[in-house]
Amino acid sequence: MTDATDTTDTTDASGTGGAGGTGGATWVLVLNSGSSSVKYQLLDMAGERRLASGVVERIGEEGGVADHAEALRQASAELKERGLGLDSPALAAVGHRVVHGGTRFTEPTVVTDEVLAEIEKLVPLAPLHNPANITGIKVARELRPDLTQVAVFDTAFHSTIPEAAARYAIDTSVADRFGIRRYGFHGTSHAYVSAATAALLGRDPAQVNVIVLHLGNGASASAVRGGVCVDTSMGLTPLEGLVMGTRSGDIDPAVVFHLERVGGMSTDEIDTLLNKRSGLLGLCGANDMREIGRRMGEGDEAARLAFDVYVHRLRRYVGAFTAVLGRVDAIAFTAGVGENSAAVRVAALDGLEALGIHVDPVRNAVRGSGPRLISADGSPVAVAVVPTDEELAIARDTYALARA
Ligand code: ADP
């Protein structure tokens, strides 16, 4: 399956002139290898144009390809068919999304055997994600051993969070022994969107404080002070924080003991309950905000409750991160729900004029594609919808390292 979003021009050409260390090659392949799918995008960094994108799904499942190696070969064959083969001399590097970088990786990193071994050591922190990312890297290295491969970590942007926000209040020796702390995720998106928000305001990112609300299937909030992340809602894993499509977000940890002791559930069952059968899905049986909106229109009470719980959590984080930042210049909504649901945006920020937040209902309701303001003129806090583009961000980081 390949979508045909060929040659989409991206808005920000951030000085990607010559091609230094890549011998004139300007293409970057971005791979996002999940447990059962591989998403890929091929970009030409001369002008930041998207050449092709697609996804190979159902890896290891019936009717799908056998494994990640096979998935990558299929992606490669799809690209070849379109005259964009990975054997092309125009390909400069491959960028990989890697979910967990632990405390070891705080920046995009060129993959070496040593780096790969370090990423493998982090598997216990991300048992569902890192193994797929590692396989993607290995297969891509076999396919083109001559190319620079770059790992871009979902946790990296959050590595600047101060200890006061990163530490859980548990026995420090236990925490340190098991690597328990707030790492945060969606970092590539939070970095990209906070910078794009400053650009939208026409201001120097170093001078702007932004609350980013990344509301996709997974959802997270971050507090970014002058381009530096100072707090985020996800924690040791992507389970903490906001209500998500299928994840509970914040919950009293004693719920887990209660389910074990009183409910007789196993650790794995509770893991599945909280990660896959909770959130919007658990509250009303649907995890897609579009369906929830439709059902609310028909007077469905469960859908209304799910929406209300989702929005209430969001407001809590807006309030908390307002206090963390002290001064907020902008609130930016991004990802599937954030970019598309005017209802969620207005409900999340309704009645917060005392915090300097004034949403313009007409601007909020207008559909658009690029970054745009939805706050009223003169609102002390700018409110914006800023589409995220994690693949472009990964491609930029990858290309920068390949050229260095
Ligand atoms: P992922 O986390 O998988 O990258 P996305 O950022 O693509 O997810 O967000 C997917 C979610 O966005 C969907 O589950 C749906 O709830 C929501 N969404 C997409 N389009 C709309 C829309 N037009 N209105 C409301 N919600 C939407």
Short mmCIF file of N, CA and C in Angstrom, two decimals, residues 95-202:
data_model
loop_
_atom_site.label_atom_id
_atom_site.label_comp_id
_atom_site.label_asym_id
_atom_site.label_seq_id
_atom_site.Cartn_x
_atom_site.Cartn_y
_atom_site.Cartn_z
N GLY A 95 17.15 7.48 7.88
CA GLY A 95 16.85 7.94 9.24
C GLY A 95 15.84 7.01 9.88
N HIS A 96 16.12 6.57 11.09
CA HIS A 96 15.23 5.64 11.78
C HIS A 96 14.63 6.29 13.00
N ARG A 97 13.31 6.17 13.14
CA ARG A 97 12.70 6.58 14.40
C ARG A 97 12.98 5.47 15.41
N VAL A 98 13.58 5.84 16.54
CA VAL A 98 13.79 4.89 17.62
C VAL A 98 13.06 5.41 18.85
N VAL A 99 12.23 4.58 19.44
CA VAL A 99 11.33 5.07 20.48
C VAL A 99 12.10 5.45 21.75
N HIS A 100 12.94 4.54 22.25
CA HIS A 100 13.55 4.82 23.56
C HIS A 100 15.06 4.98 23.48
N GLY A 101 15.53 6.13 23.88
CA GLY A 101 16.97 6.38 23.91
C GLY A 101 17.53 6.38 25.33
N GLY A 102 16.65 6.12 26.31
CA GLY A 102 17.10 6.10 27.71
C GLY A 102 17.77 7.42 28.08
N THR A 103 18.74 7.36 28.99
CA THR A 103 19.50 8.57 29.31
C THR A 103 20.75 8.63 28.44
N ARG A 104 21.01 7.56 27.69
CA ARG A 104 22.23 7.45 26.89
C ARG A 104 22.19 8.35 25.65
N PHE A 105 21.01 8.41 24.99
CA PHE A 105 20.93 9.13 23.71
C PHE A 105 20.09 10.39 23.86
N THR A 106 20.74 11.53 23.76
CA THR A 106 20.03 12.79 23.92
C THR A 106 20.01 13.58 22.61
N GLU A 107 20.56 12.98 21.56
CA GLU A 107 20.60 13.64 20.25
C GLU A 107 20.53 12.60 19.15
N PRO A 108 20.13 13.01 17.94
CA PRO A 108 20.21 12.06 16.82
C PRO A 108 21.64 11.54 16.71
N THR A 109 21.77 10.25 16.40
CA THR A 109 23.07 9.61 16.49
C THR A 109 23.32 8.72 15.27
N VAL A 110 24.51 8.83 14.69
CA VAL A 110 24.89 7.96 13.57
C VAL A 110 25.04 6.54 14.12
N VAL A 111 24.42 5.58 13.43
CA VAL A 111 24.42 4.20 13.91
C VAL A 111 25.75 3.53 13.62
N THR A 112 26.36 2.99 14.67
CA THR A 112 27.54 2.14 14.56
C THR A 112 27.19 0.83 15.29
N ASP A 113 28.09 -0.15 15.24
CA ASP A 113 27.83 -1.40 15.97
C ASP A 113 27.65 -1.10 17.46
N GLU A 114 28.47 -0.18 17.97
CA GLU A 114 28.41 0.17 19.39
C GLU A 114 27.06 0.82 19.72
N VAL A 115 26.61 1.72 18.87
CA VAL A 115 25.32 2.40 19.09
C VAL A 115 24.18 1.39 19.06
N LEU A 116 24.24 0.46 18.11
CA LEU A 116 23.20 -0.55 18.00
C LEU A 116 23.15 -1.41 19.27
N ALA A 117 24.32 -1.74 19.79
CA ALA A 117 24.38 -2.53 21.03
C ALA A 117 23.77 -1.76 22.20
N GLU A 118 24.01 -0.44 22.23
CA GLU A 118 23.43 0.39 23.29
C GLU A 118 21.91 0.46 23.18
N ILE A 119 21.42 0.55 21.94
CA ILE A 119 19.95 0.60 21.74
C ILE A 119 19.34 -0.73 22.18
N GLU A 120 20.09 -1.82 21.93
CA GLU A 120 19.60 -3.14 22.36
C GLU A 120 19.50 -3.22 23.89
N LYS A 121 20.46 -2.58 24.57
CA LYS A 121 20.43 -2.58 26.04
C LYS A 121 19.19 -1.88 26.58
N LEU A 122 18.57 -1.02 25.77
CA LEU A 122 17.40 -0.26 26.23
C LEU A 122 16.08 -0.99 25.99
N VAL A 123 16.16 -2.19 25.42
CA VAL A 123 14.93 -2.95 25.13
C VAL A 123 14.03 -3.14 26.36
N PRO A 124 14.59 -3.42 27.55
CA PRO A 124 13.70 -3.58 28.71
C PRO A 124 12.85 -2.34 28.99
N LEU A 125 13.32 -1.16 28.59
CA LEU A 125 12.54 0.06 28.80
C LEU A 125 11.42 0.22 27.75
N ALA A 126 11.59 -0.39 26.60
CA ALA A 126 10.59 -0.29 25.53
C ALA A 126 10.47 -1.62 24.81
N PRO A 127 9.96 -2.63 25.52
CA PRO A 127 9.97 -3.99 24.97
C PRO A 127 9.11 -4.15 23.72
N LEU A 128 8.12 -3.29 23.54
CA LEU A 128 7.26 -3.42 22.36
C LEU A 128 7.86 -2.69 21.16
N HIS A 129 8.62 -1.62 21.43
CA HIS A 129 9.03 -0.74 20.34
C HIS A 129 10.47 -0.91 19.88
N ASN A 130 11.41 -0.86 20.83
CA ASN A 130 12.81 -0.86 20.40
C ASN A 130 13.22 -2.08 19.56
N PRO A 131 12.70 -3.29 19.86
CA PRO A 131 13.12 -4.43 19.02
C PRO A 131 12.76 -4.23 17.55
N ALA A 132 11.59 -3.68 17.27
CA ALA A 132 11.20 -3.44 15.87
C ALA A 132 12.11 -2.39 15.25
N ASN A 133 12.42 -1.34 16.01
CA ASN A 133 13.31 -0.29 15.51
C ASN A 133 14.68 -0.87 15.17
N ILE A 134 15.17 -1.74 16.05
CA ILE A 134 16.49 -2.36 15.85
C ILE A 134 16.49 -3.22 14.59
N THR A 135 15.42 -4.00 14.41
CA THR A 135 15.34 -4.83 13.22
C THR A 135 15.36 -3.96 11.96
N GLY A 136 14.61 -2.86 12.00
CA GLY A 136 14.59 -1.93 10.86
C GLY A 136 15.98 -1.43 10.53
N ILE A 137 16.74 -1.07 11.56
CA ILE A 137 18.10 -0.58 11.35
C ILE A 137 18.98 -1.67 10.73
N LYS A 138 18.87 -2.87 11.27
CA LYS A 138 19.73 -3.96 10.78
C LYS A 138 19.44 -4.28 9.32
N VAL A 139 18.16 -4.35 8.99
CA VAL A 139 17.79 -4.68 7.61
C VAL A 139 18.25 -3.59 6.65
N ALA A 140 18.08 -2.33 7.05
CA ALA A 140 18.49 -1.22 6.20
C ALA A 140 20.00 -1.21 6.01
N ARG A 141 20.73 -1.57 7.05
CA ARG A 141 22.20 -1.63 6.94
C ARG A 141 22.63 -2.72 5.98
N GLU A 142 21.89 -3.85 6.01
CA GLU A 142 22.22 -4.94 5.07
C GLU A 142 21.93 -4.52 3.64
N LEU A 143 20.82 -3.81 3.48
CA LEU A 143 20.40 -3.37 2.15
C LEU A 143 21.39 -2.39 1.53
N ARG A 144 21.86 -1.44 2.32
CA ARG A 144 22.81 -0.43 1.84
C ARG A 144 23.88 -0.19 2.91
N PRO A 145 24.88 -1.12 2.99
CA PRO A 145 25.91 -0.99 4.03
C PRO A 145 26.75 0.28 3.88
N ASP A 146 26.74 0.86 2.68
CA ASP A 146 27.58 2.04 2.43
C ASP A 146 26.96 3.33 2.97
N LEU A 147 25.67 3.28 3.33
CA LEU A 147 24.97 4.52 3.69
C LEU A 147 25.08 4.86 5.17
N THR A 148 25.03 6.16 5.46
CA THR A 148 24.91 6.62 6.84
C THR A 148 23.51 6.29 7.33
N GLN A 149 23.43 5.62 8.48
CA GLN A 149 22.13 5.36 9.10
C GLN A 149 22.09 6.18 10.38
N VAL A 150 20.99 6.86 10.60
CA VAL A 150 20.89 7.73 11.77
C VAL A 150 19.68 7.30 12.63
N ALA A 151 19.90 7.21 13.92
CA ALA A 151 18.81 6.92 14.85
C ALA A 151 18.33 8.24 15.45
N VAL A 152 17.02 8.50 15.35
CA VAL A 152 16.43 9.71 15.93
C VAL A 152 15.46 9.25 17.01
N PHE A 153 15.74 9.68 18.23
CA PHE A 153 15.05 9.12 19.40
C PHE A 153 13.84 9.95 19.82
N ASP A 154 12.76 9.25 20.11
CA ASP A 154 11.51 9.88 20.56
C ASP A 154 11.66 10.54 21.93
N THR A 155 12.64 10.09 22.68
CA THR A 155 12.85 10.59 24.04
C THR A 155 13.81 11.79 24.08
N ALA A 156 14.60 11.99 23.01
CA ALA A 156 15.76 12.90 23.08
C ALA A 156 15.39 14.33 23.49
N PHE A 157 14.32 14.86 22.88
CA PHE A 157 13.96 16.26 23.14
C PHE A 157 13.63 16.50 24.61
N HIS A 158 13.25 15.42 25.31
CA HIS A 158 12.86 15.56 26.72
C HIS A 158 14.04 15.40 27.69
N SER A 159 15.23 15.18 27.16
CA SER A 159 16.37 14.91 28.04
C SER A 159 16.77 16.15 28.85
N THR A 160 16.23 17.31 28.46
CA THR A 160 16.56 18.55 29.19
C THR A 160 15.63 18.80 30.38
N ILE A 161 14.64 17.94 30.56
CA ILE A 161 13.70 18.15 31.67
C ILE A 161 14.46 18.10 33.00
N PRO A 162 14.29 19.13 33.84
CA PRO A 162 15.04 19.16 35.10
C PRO A 162 14.65 18.00 36.03
N GLU A 163 15.56 17.66 36.92
CA GLU A 163 15.33 16.53 37.83
C GLU A 163 14.02 16.65 38.60
N ALA A 164 13.67 17.87 38.99
CA ALA A 164 12.45 18.04 39.78
C ALA A 164 11.23 17.52 39.04
N ALA A 165 11.25 17.60 37.71
CA ALA A 165 10.12 17.13 36.91
C ALA A 165 10.34 15.71 36.39
N ALA A 166 11.60 15.29 36.31
CA ALA A 166 11.89 13.97 35.72
C ALA A 166 11.85 12.85 36.76
N ARG A 167 12.07 13.21 38.01
CA ARG A 167 12.13 12.19 39.08
C ARG A 167 10.75 11.81 39.58
N TYR A 168 10.52 10.54 39.78
CA TYR A 168 9.35 10.11 40.54
C TYR A 168 9.76 10.09 42.00
N ALA A 169 8.80 10.35 42.89
CA ALA A 169 9.12 10.41 44.31
C ALA A 169 9.10 9.00 44.91
N ILE A 170 10.05 8.19 44.47
CA ILE A 170 10.21 6.85 45.04
C ILE A 170 11.66 6.72 45.50
N ASP A 171 11.97 5.66 46.20
CA ASP A 171 13.33 5.39 46.68
C ASP A 171 14.32 5.56 45.52
N THR A 172 15.25 6.50 45.68
CA THR A 172 16.17 6.84 44.61
C THR A 172 17.02 5.65 44.17
N SER A 173 17.40 4.82 45.15
CA SER A 173 18.27 3.69 44.77
C SER A 173 17.50 2.68 43.91
N VAL A 174 16.21 2.51 44.21
CA VAL A 174 15.39 1.61 43.39
C VAL A 174 15.21 2.22 42.00
N ALA A 175 14.90 3.51 41.98
CA ALA A 175 14.69 4.19 40.70
C ALA A 175 15.94 4.08 39.82
N ASP A 176 17.10 4.35 40.41
CA ASP A 176 18.34 4.34 39.63
C ASP A 176 18.70 2.94 39.16
N ARG A 177 18.45 1.96 40.02
CA ARG A 177 18.79 0.59 39.67
C ARG A 177 18.01 0.12 38.43
N PHE A 178 16.75 0.56 38.34
CA PHE A 178 15.90 0.08 37.25
C PHE A 178 15.63 1.13 36.16
N GLY A 179 16.35 2.24 36.25
CA GLY A 179 16.20 3.27 35.21
C GLY A 179 14.83 3.93 35.21
N ILE A 180 14.22 4.00 36.40
CA ILE A 180 12.86 4.55 36.48
C ILE A 180 12.91 6.07 36.63
N ARG A 181 12.39 6.76 35.64
CA ARG A 181 12.29 8.22 35.65
C ARG A 181 11.39 8.63 34.50
N ARG A 182 11.06 9.92 34.41
CA ARG A 182 10.29 10.41 33.28
C ARG A 182 11.22 10.57 32.08
N TYR A 183 10.93 9.86 31.00
CA TYR A 183 11.70 10.03 29.77
C TYR A 183 10.91 10.89 28.77
N GLY A 184 9.60 10.60 28.65
CA GLY A 184 8.79 11.35 27.69
C GLY A 184 8.96 10.80 26.28
N PHE A 185 7.93 10.99 25.45
CA PHE A 185 7.96 10.48 24.07
C PHE A 185 7.38 11.53 23.12
N HIS A 186 7.24 11.16 21.84
CA HIS A 186 6.78 12.10 20.81
C HIS A 186 7.73 13.30 20.73
N GLY A 187 8.97 13.13 21.18
CA GLY A 187 9.88 14.27 21.28
C GLY A 187 10.14 14.96 19.95
N THR A 188 10.24 14.16 18.88
CA THR A 188 10.48 14.76 17.56
C THR A 188 9.35 15.71 17.20
N SER A 189 8.12 15.29 17.52
CA SER A 189 6.96 16.13 17.22
C SER A 189 6.95 17.38 18.11
N HIS A 190 7.20 17.21 19.40
CA HIS A 190 7.21 18.38 20.30
C HIS A 190 8.27 19.40 19.89
N ALA A 191 9.43 18.90 19.47
CA ALA A 191 10.51 19.80 19.03
C ALA A 191 10.10 20.55 17.76
N TYR A 192 9.58 19.78 16.80
CA TYR A 192 9.19 20.37 15.51
C TYR A 192 8.08 21.40 15.69
N VAL A 193 7.05 21.03 16.47
CA VAL A 193 5.87 21.89 16.60
C VAL A 193 6.20 23.13 17.44
N SER A 194 7.01 22.99 18.48
CA SER A 194 7.33 24.18 19.27
C SER A 194 8.14 25.17 18.43
N ALA A 195 9.04 24.67 17.60
CA ALA A 195 9.82 25.56 16.72
C ALA A 195 8.91 26.19 15.66
N ALA A 196 8.02 25.38 15.10
CA ALA A 196 7.12 25.90 14.06
C ALA A 196 6.15 26.93 14.63
N THR A 197 5.81 26.79 15.91
CA THR A 197 4.92 27.75 16.55
C THR A 197 5.62 29.10 16.70
N ALA A 198 6.88 29.07 17.12
CA ALA A 198 7.64 30.31 17.22
C ALA A 198 7.74 30.97 15.84
N ALA A 199 7.95 30.15 14.81
CA ALA A 199 8.04 30.68 13.44
C ALA A 199 6.71 31.32 13.03
N LEU A 200 5.61 30.67 13.39
CA LEU A 200 4.28 31.21 13.06
C LEU A 200 4.09 32.58 13.71
N LEU A 201 4.61 32.72 14.93
CA LEU A 201 4.49 34.00 15.64
C LEU A 201 5.51 35.02 15.15
N GLY A 202 6.44 34.55 14.29
CA GLY A 202 7.48 35.44 13.79
C GLY A 202 8.47 35.83 14.87
#
